[in-house]
Short mmCIF file of C-alpha atoms in Angstrom, two decimals:
data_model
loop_
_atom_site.label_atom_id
_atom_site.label_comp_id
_atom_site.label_asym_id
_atom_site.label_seq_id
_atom_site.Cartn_x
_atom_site.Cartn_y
_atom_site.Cartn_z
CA UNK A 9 146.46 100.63 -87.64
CA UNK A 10 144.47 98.99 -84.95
CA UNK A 11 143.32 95.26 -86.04
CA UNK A 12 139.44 94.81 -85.01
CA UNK A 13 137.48 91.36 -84.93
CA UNK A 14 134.28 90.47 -86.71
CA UNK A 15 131.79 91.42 -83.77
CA UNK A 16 133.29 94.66 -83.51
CA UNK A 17 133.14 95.10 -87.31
CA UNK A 18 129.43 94.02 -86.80
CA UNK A 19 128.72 97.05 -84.33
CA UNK A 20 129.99 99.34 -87.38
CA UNK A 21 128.70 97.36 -90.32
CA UNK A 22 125.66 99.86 -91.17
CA UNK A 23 127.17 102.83 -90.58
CA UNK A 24 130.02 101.63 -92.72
CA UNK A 25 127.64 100.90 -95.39
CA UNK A 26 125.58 104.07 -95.03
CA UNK A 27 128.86 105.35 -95.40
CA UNK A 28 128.58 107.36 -91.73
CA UNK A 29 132.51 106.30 -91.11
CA UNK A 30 135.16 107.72 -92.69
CA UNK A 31 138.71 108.15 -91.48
CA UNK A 32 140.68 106.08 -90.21
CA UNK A 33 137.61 103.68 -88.65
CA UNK A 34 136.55 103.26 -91.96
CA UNK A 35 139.93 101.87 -93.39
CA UNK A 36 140.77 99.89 -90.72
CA UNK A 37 136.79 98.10 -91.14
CA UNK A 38 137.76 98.21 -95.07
CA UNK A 39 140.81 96.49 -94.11
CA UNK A 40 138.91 94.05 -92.35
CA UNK A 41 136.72 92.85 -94.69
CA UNK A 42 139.21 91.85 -97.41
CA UNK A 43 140.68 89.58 -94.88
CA UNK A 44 137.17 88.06 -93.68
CA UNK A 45 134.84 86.70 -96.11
CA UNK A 46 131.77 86.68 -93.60
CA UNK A 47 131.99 90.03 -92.89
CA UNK A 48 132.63 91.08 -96.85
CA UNK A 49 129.41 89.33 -97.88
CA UNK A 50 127.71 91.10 -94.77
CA UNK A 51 129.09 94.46 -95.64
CA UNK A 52 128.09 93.36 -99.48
CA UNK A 53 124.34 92.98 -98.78
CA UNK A 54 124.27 95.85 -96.02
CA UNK A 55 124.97 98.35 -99.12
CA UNK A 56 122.56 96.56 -101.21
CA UNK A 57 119.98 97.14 -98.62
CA UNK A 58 121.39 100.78 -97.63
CA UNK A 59 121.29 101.48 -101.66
CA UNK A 60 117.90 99.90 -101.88
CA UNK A 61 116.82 102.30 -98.92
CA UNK A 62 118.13 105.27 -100.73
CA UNK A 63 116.03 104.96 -103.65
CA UNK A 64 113.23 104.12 -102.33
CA UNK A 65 113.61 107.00 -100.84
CA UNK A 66 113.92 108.92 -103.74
CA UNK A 67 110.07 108.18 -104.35
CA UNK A 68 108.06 109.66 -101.93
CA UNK A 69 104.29 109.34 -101.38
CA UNK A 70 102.23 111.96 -103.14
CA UNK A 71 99.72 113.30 -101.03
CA UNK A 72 96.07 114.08 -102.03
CA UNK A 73 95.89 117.31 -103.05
CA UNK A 74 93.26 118.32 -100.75
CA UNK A 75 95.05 117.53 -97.88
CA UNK A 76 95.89 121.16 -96.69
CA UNK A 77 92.55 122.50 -97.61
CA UNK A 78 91.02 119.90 -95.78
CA UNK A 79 93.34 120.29 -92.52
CA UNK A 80 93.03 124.03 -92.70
CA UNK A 81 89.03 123.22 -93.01
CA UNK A 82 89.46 121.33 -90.20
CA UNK A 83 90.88 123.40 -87.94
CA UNK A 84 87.96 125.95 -87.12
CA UNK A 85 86.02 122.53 -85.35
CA UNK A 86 88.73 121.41 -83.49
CA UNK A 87 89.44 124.75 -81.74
CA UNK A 88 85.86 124.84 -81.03
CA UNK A 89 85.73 121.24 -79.26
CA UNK A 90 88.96 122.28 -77.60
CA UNK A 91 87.19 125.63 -76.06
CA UNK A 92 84.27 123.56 -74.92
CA UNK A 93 86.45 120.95 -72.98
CA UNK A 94 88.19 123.41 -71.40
CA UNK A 95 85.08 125.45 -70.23
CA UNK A 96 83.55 122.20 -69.50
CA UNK A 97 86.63 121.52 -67.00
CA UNK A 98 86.43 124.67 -65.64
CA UNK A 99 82.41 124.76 -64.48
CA UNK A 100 82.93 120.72 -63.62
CA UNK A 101 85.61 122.03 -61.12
CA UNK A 102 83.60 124.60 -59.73
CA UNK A 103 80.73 122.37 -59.42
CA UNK A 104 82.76 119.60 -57.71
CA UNK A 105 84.32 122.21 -55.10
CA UNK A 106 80.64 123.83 -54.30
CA UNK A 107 79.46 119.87 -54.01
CA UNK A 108 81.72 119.61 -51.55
CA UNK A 109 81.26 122.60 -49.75
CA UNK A 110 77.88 121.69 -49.26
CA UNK A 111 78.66 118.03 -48.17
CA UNK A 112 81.76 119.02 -45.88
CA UNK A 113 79.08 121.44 -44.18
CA UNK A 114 76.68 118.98 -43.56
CA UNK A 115 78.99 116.74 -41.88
CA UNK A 116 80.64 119.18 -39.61
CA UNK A 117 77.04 119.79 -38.26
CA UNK A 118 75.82 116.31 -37.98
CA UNK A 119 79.41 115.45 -36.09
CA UNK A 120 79.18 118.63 -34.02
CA UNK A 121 82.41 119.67 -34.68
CA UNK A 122 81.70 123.35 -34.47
CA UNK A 123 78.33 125.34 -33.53
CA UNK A 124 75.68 126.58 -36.11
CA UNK A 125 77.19 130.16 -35.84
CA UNK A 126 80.67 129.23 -36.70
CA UNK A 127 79.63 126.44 -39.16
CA UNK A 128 77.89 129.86 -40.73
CA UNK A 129 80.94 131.39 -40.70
CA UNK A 130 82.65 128.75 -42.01
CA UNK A 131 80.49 128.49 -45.15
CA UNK A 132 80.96 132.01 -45.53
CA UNK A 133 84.29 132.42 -45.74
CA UNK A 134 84.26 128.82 -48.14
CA UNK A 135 81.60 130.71 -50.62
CA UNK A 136 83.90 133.19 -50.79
CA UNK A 137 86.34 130.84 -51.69
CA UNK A 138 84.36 129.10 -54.01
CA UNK A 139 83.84 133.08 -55.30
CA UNK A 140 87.12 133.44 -56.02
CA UNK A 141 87.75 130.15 -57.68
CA UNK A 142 84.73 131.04 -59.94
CA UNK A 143 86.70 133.85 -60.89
CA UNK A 144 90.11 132.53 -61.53
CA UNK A 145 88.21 129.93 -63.56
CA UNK A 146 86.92 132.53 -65.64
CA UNK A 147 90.49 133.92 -65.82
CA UNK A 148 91.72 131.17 -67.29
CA UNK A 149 89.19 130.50 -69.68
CA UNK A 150 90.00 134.26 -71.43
CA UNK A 151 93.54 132.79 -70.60
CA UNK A 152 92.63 129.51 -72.67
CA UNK A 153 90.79 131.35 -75.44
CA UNK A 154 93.22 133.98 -76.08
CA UNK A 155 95.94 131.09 -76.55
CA UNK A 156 94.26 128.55 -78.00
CA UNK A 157 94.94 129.19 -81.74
CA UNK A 158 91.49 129.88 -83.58
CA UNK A 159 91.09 130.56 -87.29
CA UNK A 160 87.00 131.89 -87.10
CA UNK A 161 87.36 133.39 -83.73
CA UNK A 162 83.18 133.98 -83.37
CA UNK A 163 82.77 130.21 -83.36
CA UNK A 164 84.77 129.53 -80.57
CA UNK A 165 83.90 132.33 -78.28
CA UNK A 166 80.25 130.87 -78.80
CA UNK A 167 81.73 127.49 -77.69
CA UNK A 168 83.44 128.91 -74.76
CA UNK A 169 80.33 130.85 -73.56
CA UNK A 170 77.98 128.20 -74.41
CA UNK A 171 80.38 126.19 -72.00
CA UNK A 172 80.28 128.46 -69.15
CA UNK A 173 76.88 128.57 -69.26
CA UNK A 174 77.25 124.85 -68.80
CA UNK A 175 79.55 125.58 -65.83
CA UNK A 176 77.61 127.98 -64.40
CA UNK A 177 74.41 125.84 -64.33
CA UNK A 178 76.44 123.30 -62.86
CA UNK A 179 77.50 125.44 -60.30
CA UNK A 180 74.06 127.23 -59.58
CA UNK A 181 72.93 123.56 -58.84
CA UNK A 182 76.02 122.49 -56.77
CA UNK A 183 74.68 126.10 -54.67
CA UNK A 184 71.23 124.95 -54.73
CA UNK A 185 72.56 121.91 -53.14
CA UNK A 186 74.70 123.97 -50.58
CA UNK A 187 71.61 126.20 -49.84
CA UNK A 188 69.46 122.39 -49.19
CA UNK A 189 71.87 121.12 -46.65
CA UNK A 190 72.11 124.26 -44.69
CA UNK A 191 67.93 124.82 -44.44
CA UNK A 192 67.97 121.62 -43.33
CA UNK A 193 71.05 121.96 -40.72
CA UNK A 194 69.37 125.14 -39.26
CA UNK A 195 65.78 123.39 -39.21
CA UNK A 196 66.94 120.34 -37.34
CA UNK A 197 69.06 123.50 -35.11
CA UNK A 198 65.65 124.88 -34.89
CA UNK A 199 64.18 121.96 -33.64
CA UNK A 200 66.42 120.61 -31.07
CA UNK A 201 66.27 124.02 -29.58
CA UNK A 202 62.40 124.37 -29.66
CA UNK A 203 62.47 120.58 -27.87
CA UNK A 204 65.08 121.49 -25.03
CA UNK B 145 94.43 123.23 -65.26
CA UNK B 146 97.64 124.02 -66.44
CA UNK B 147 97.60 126.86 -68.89
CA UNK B 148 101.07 128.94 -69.80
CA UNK B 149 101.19 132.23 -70.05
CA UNK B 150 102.18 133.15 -73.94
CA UNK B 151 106.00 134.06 -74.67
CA UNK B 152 106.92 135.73 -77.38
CA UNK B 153 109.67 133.35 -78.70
CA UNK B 154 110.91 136.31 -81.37
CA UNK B 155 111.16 139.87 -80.44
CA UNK B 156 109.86 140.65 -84.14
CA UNK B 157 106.85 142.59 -84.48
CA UNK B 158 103.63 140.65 -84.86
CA UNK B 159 102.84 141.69 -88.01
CA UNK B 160 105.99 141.78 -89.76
CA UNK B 161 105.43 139.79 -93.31
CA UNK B 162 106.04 136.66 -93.99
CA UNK B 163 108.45 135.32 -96.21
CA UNK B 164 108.39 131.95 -96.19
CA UNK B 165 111.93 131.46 -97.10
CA UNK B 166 113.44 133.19 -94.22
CA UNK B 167 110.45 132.40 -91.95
CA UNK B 168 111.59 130.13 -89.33
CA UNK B 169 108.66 127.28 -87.67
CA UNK B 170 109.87 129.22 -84.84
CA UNK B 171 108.60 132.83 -85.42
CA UNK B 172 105.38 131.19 -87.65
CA UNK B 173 104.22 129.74 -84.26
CA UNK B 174 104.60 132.49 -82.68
CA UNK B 175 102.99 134.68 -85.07
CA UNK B 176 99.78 132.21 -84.79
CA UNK B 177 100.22 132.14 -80.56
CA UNK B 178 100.38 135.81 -81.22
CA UNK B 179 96.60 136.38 -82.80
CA UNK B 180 97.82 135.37 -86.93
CA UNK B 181 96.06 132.48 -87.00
CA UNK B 182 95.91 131.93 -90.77
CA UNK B 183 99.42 131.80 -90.70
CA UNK B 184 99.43 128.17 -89.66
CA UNK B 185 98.96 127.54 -93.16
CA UNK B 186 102.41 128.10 -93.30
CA UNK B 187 103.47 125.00 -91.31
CA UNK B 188 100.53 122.77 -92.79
CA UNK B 189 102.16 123.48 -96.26
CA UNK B 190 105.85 122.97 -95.45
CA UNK B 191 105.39 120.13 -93.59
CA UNK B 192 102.34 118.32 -94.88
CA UNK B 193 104.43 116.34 -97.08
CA UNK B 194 107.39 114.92 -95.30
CA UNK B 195 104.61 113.77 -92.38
CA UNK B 196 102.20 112.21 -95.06
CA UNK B 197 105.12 110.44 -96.20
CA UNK B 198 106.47 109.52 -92.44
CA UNK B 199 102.71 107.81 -92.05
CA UNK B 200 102.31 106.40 -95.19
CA UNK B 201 105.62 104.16 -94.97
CA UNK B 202 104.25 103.33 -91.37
CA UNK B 203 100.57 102.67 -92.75
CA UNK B 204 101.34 101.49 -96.19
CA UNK B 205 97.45 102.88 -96.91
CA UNK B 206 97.11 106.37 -98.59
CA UNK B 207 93.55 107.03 -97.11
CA UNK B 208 94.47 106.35 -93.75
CA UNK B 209 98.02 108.30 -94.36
CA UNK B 210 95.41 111.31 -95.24
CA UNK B 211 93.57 111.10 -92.06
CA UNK B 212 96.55 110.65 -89.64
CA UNK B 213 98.30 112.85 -91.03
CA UNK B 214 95.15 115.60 -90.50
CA UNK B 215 94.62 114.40 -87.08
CA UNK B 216 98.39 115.29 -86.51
CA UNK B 217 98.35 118.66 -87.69
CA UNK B 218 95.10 119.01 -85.82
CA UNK B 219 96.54 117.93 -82.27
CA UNK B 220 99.48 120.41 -83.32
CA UNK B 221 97.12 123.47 -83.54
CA UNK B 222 95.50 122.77 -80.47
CA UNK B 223 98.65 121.98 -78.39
CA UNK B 224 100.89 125.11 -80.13
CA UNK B 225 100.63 127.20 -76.89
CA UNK B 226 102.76 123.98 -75.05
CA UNK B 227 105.10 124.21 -78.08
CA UNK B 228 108.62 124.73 -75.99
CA UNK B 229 110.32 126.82 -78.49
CA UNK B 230 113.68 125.31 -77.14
CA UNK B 231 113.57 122.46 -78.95
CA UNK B 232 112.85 122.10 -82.95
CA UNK B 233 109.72 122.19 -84.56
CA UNK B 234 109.86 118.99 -86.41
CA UNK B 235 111.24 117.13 -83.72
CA UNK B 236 108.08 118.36 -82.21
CA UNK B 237 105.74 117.49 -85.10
CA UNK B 238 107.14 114.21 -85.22
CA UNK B 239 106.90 113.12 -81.60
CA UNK B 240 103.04 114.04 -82.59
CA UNK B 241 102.78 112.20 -85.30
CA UNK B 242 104.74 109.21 -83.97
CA UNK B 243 102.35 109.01 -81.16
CA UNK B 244 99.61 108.86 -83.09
CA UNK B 245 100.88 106.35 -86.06
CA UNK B 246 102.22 103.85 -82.81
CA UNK B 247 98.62 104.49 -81.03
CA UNK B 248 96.89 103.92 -84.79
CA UNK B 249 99.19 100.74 -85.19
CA UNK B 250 98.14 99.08 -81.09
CA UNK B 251 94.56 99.92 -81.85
CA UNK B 252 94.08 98.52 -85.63
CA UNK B 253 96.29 95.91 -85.54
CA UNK B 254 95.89 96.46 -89.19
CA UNK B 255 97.45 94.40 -91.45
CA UNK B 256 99.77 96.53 -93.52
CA UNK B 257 99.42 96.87 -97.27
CA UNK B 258 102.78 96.55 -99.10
CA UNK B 259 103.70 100.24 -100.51
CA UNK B 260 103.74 99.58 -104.23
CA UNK B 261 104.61 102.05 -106.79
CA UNK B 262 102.02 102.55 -110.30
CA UNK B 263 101.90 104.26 -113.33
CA UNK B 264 99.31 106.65 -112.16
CA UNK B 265 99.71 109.77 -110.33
CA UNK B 266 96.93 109.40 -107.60
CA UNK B 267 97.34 109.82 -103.82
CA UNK B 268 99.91 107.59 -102.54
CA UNK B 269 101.82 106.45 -105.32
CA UNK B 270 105.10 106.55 -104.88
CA UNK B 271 106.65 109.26 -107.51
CA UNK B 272 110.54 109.34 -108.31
CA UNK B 273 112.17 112.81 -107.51
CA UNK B 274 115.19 112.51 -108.69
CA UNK B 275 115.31 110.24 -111.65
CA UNK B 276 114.03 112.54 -114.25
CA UNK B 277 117.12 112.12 -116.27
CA UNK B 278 117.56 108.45 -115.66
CA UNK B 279 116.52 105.67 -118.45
CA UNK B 280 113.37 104.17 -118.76
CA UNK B 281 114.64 100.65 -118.27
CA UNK B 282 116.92 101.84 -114.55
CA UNK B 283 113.81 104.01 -113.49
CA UNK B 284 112.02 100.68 -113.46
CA UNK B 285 114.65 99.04 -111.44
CA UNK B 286 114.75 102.07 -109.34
CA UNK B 287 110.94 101.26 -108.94
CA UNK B 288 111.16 97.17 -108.45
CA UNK B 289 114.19 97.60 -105.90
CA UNK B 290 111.95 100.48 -103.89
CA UNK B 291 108.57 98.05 -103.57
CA UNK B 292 110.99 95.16 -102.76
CA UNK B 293 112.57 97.00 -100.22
CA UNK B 294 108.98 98.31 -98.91
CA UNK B 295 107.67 95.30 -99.12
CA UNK B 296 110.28 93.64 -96.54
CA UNK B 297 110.29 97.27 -94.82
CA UNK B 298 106.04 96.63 -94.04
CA UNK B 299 106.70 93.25 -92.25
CA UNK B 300 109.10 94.51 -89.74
CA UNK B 301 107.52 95.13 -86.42
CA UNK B 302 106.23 98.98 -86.32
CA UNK B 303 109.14 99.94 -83.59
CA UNK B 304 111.73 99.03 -85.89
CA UNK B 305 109.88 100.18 -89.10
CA UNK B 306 109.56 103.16 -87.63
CA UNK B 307 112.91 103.95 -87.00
CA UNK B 308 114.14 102.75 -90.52
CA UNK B 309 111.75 104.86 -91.82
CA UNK B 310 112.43 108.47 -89.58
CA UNK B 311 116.46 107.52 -90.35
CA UNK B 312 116.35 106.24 -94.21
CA UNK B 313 113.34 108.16 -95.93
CA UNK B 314 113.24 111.21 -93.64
CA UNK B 315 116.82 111.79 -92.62
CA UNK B 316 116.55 112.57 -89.46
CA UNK B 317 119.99 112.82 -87.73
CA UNK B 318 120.29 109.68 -84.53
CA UNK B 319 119.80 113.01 -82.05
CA UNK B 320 116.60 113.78 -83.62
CA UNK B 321 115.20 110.67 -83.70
CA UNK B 322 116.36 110.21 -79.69
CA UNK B 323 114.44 113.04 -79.16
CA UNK B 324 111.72 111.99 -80.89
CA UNK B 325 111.32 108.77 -79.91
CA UNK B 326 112.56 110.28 -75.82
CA UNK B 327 115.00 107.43 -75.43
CA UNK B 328 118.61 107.70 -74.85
CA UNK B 329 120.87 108.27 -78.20
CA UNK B 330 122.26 104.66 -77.30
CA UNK B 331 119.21 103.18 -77.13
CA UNK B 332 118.11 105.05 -80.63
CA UNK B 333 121.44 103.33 -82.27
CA UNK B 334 121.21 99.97 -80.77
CA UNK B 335 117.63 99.25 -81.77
CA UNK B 336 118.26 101.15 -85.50
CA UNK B 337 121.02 98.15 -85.68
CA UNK B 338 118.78 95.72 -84.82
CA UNK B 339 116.12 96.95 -87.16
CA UNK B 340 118.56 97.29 -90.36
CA UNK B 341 120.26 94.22 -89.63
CA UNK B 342 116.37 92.37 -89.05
CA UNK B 343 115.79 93.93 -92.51
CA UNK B 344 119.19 93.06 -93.89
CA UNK B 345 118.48 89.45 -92.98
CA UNK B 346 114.66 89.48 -94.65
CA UNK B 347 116.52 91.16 -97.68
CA UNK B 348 118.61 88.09 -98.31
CA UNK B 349 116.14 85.58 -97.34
CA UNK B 350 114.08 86.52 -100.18
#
């Protein structure tokens, strides 16, 4: 039988008391604590607390009886804030990427990085871009609604839709901007060229 | 955005019945991932108890119990498509709800309300299962010991609290709770000594 000291019999006083150990382990700790007083009075008021646990746990907490009614009332709410955010994310991101489209255009010019025709080009082939973003986005908001778990399914399509309406305005406006800062590219284009 | 394409996690048809005592979390979230939304009910009723009980030891406030423990089941059905069936559904449900009792804890700062057991039957008493047969006079001492040992269980600090009361009143096995909590099972069993023996200690100081 293997002799062990008090601070290993500390390591395995709970689980001793919980009565976790059995086997051999436990005898030789059992062993243990007839020869040592301070860990006998440990073990002693570990099971008081361990049998003290165990029935309070024996009484658990009744919950209010509406508790399921009111989660499951709940839920319809929740899925429809969760719809919005997501089609809120969705038109922000297109909104953002148009922004910068615009923005990224007007700099090009003013730095003369590439002529007007190319710049056109450019833009172009970025709206196109931004085209196909648009449409992934609303990929993955069908995606989004068909997974998002939704008990009154009319009240968060609404949400969604009432979202990408959001997103789309966003984006018509991040266009509108686009469409600002290229009249004004080709005007000042205009002008230089009606100068020299 | 990072949305995952659904997975069937049962090859069971959709609209197989359910009989809730074969019915595995498992296939029930699946079935709601699926279209059958009404059958989170399912989970809300087998579970609703255990977590109410989980947040009212960490409260020690029945209203507030009631509200967390909505909020959790809420942030459940909007997160059930990240669900990774892998893993067990209550080890899920309680990573949830310990997030949100730890984040309810940091932001209160609430002083907590010793759990105490009455006469009456209302919301968050504390009611004896399994003493039906057991005399009047040890019921009581069954009920004494219980608030003393909630009482002292209320004034240790929420991590160790916490841990007492996912080990002791839920029974969740050291794994569980490591996966839980997502700290190493030594970690889990070195701080679970710590908080018993804290307790231990306030038990005999009284």
């Amino acid at each position: 039988m293997n002799v062990i000291d008090c601070r290993r019999f500390g390591v395995h006083l709970h689980p001793l008391a919980g009565r976790e150990v059995d086997g051999a382990l436990a005898l030789t700790l059992s062993c243990h604590a007839v020869r040592c007083h301070d860990c006998a009075t440990k073990l002693e008021s570990a099971r008081r607390v361990h049998d003290m646990l165990e029935t309070a746990a024996r009484q658990p907490a009744v919950p209010p009886p509406t508790l399921v009614a009111s989660i499951m009332h709940a839920l319809p709410a929740v899925a429809d804030r969760a719809g919005r955010r997501q089609a809120w994310a969705a038109g922000g991101a297109a909104a953002v990427a148009v922004g910068f489209l615009g923005v990224a255009s007007l700099l090009a010019h003013s730095s003369g990085a590439f002529p007007v025709a190319a710049q056109f080009g450019a833009v172009r082939t970025a709206l196109a871009t931004v085209g196909g973003f648009l449409a992934r986005c609303g990929g993955l908001l069908e995606t989004a609604g068909g997974q998002m778990p939704r008990l009154p399914a009319p009240a968060t399509r609404m949400a969604s839709v009432s979202g990408l309406w959001t997103g789309l305005a966003l984006t018509a406006t991040g266009l509108l901007g686009t469409c600002a800062g290229l009249y004004l590219t080709a005007a000042r284009y205009i002008a230089t060229a009606r100068r020299s | 955005m990072k949305v995952r394409a659904l997975r069937p996690v049962t090859s069971r048809p959709a609209r197989q019945a359910a009989d809730p005592a074969v019915d595995t979390d498992k296939a029930v979230v699946a079935r709601v991932l699926a279209g059958q939304r009404d059958d989170f009910e399912i989970l809300v009723r087998r579970h609703h108890r255990p977590i109410f009980n989980y947040i009212y030891r960490m409260v020690g406030h029945a209203d507030r119990a009631a509200d967390l423990t909505q909020e959790v089941f809420l942030k459940v059905y909007t997160a059930l498509a990240t669900f990774n069936p892998s893993f067990r559904f209550t080890t899920w449900l309680y990573r949830i709800a310990s997030n949100r009792v730890i984040d309810h804890l940091r932001h209160r700062r609430m002083t907590l309300v010793p759990l105490d057991a009455s006469a009456s039957d209302t919301p968050g008493t504390l009611r004896e299962v399994a003493g039906a047969t057991r005399s009047a006079e040890a019921r009581l001492l069954d009920r004494e010991s219980a608030r003393d040992i909630s009482h002292e269980l209320a004034a240790l600090p929420a991590e160790y609290r916490e841990l007492i009361v996912l080990r002791h009143f839920q029974h969740r096995s050291y794994e569980e709770i490591a996966r839980v909590k997502g700290s190493p099972l030594g970690t889990i069993k070195n701080r679970l000594f710590r908080a018993r023996e804290a307790l231990r200690r306030r038990m005999e100081a009284r």
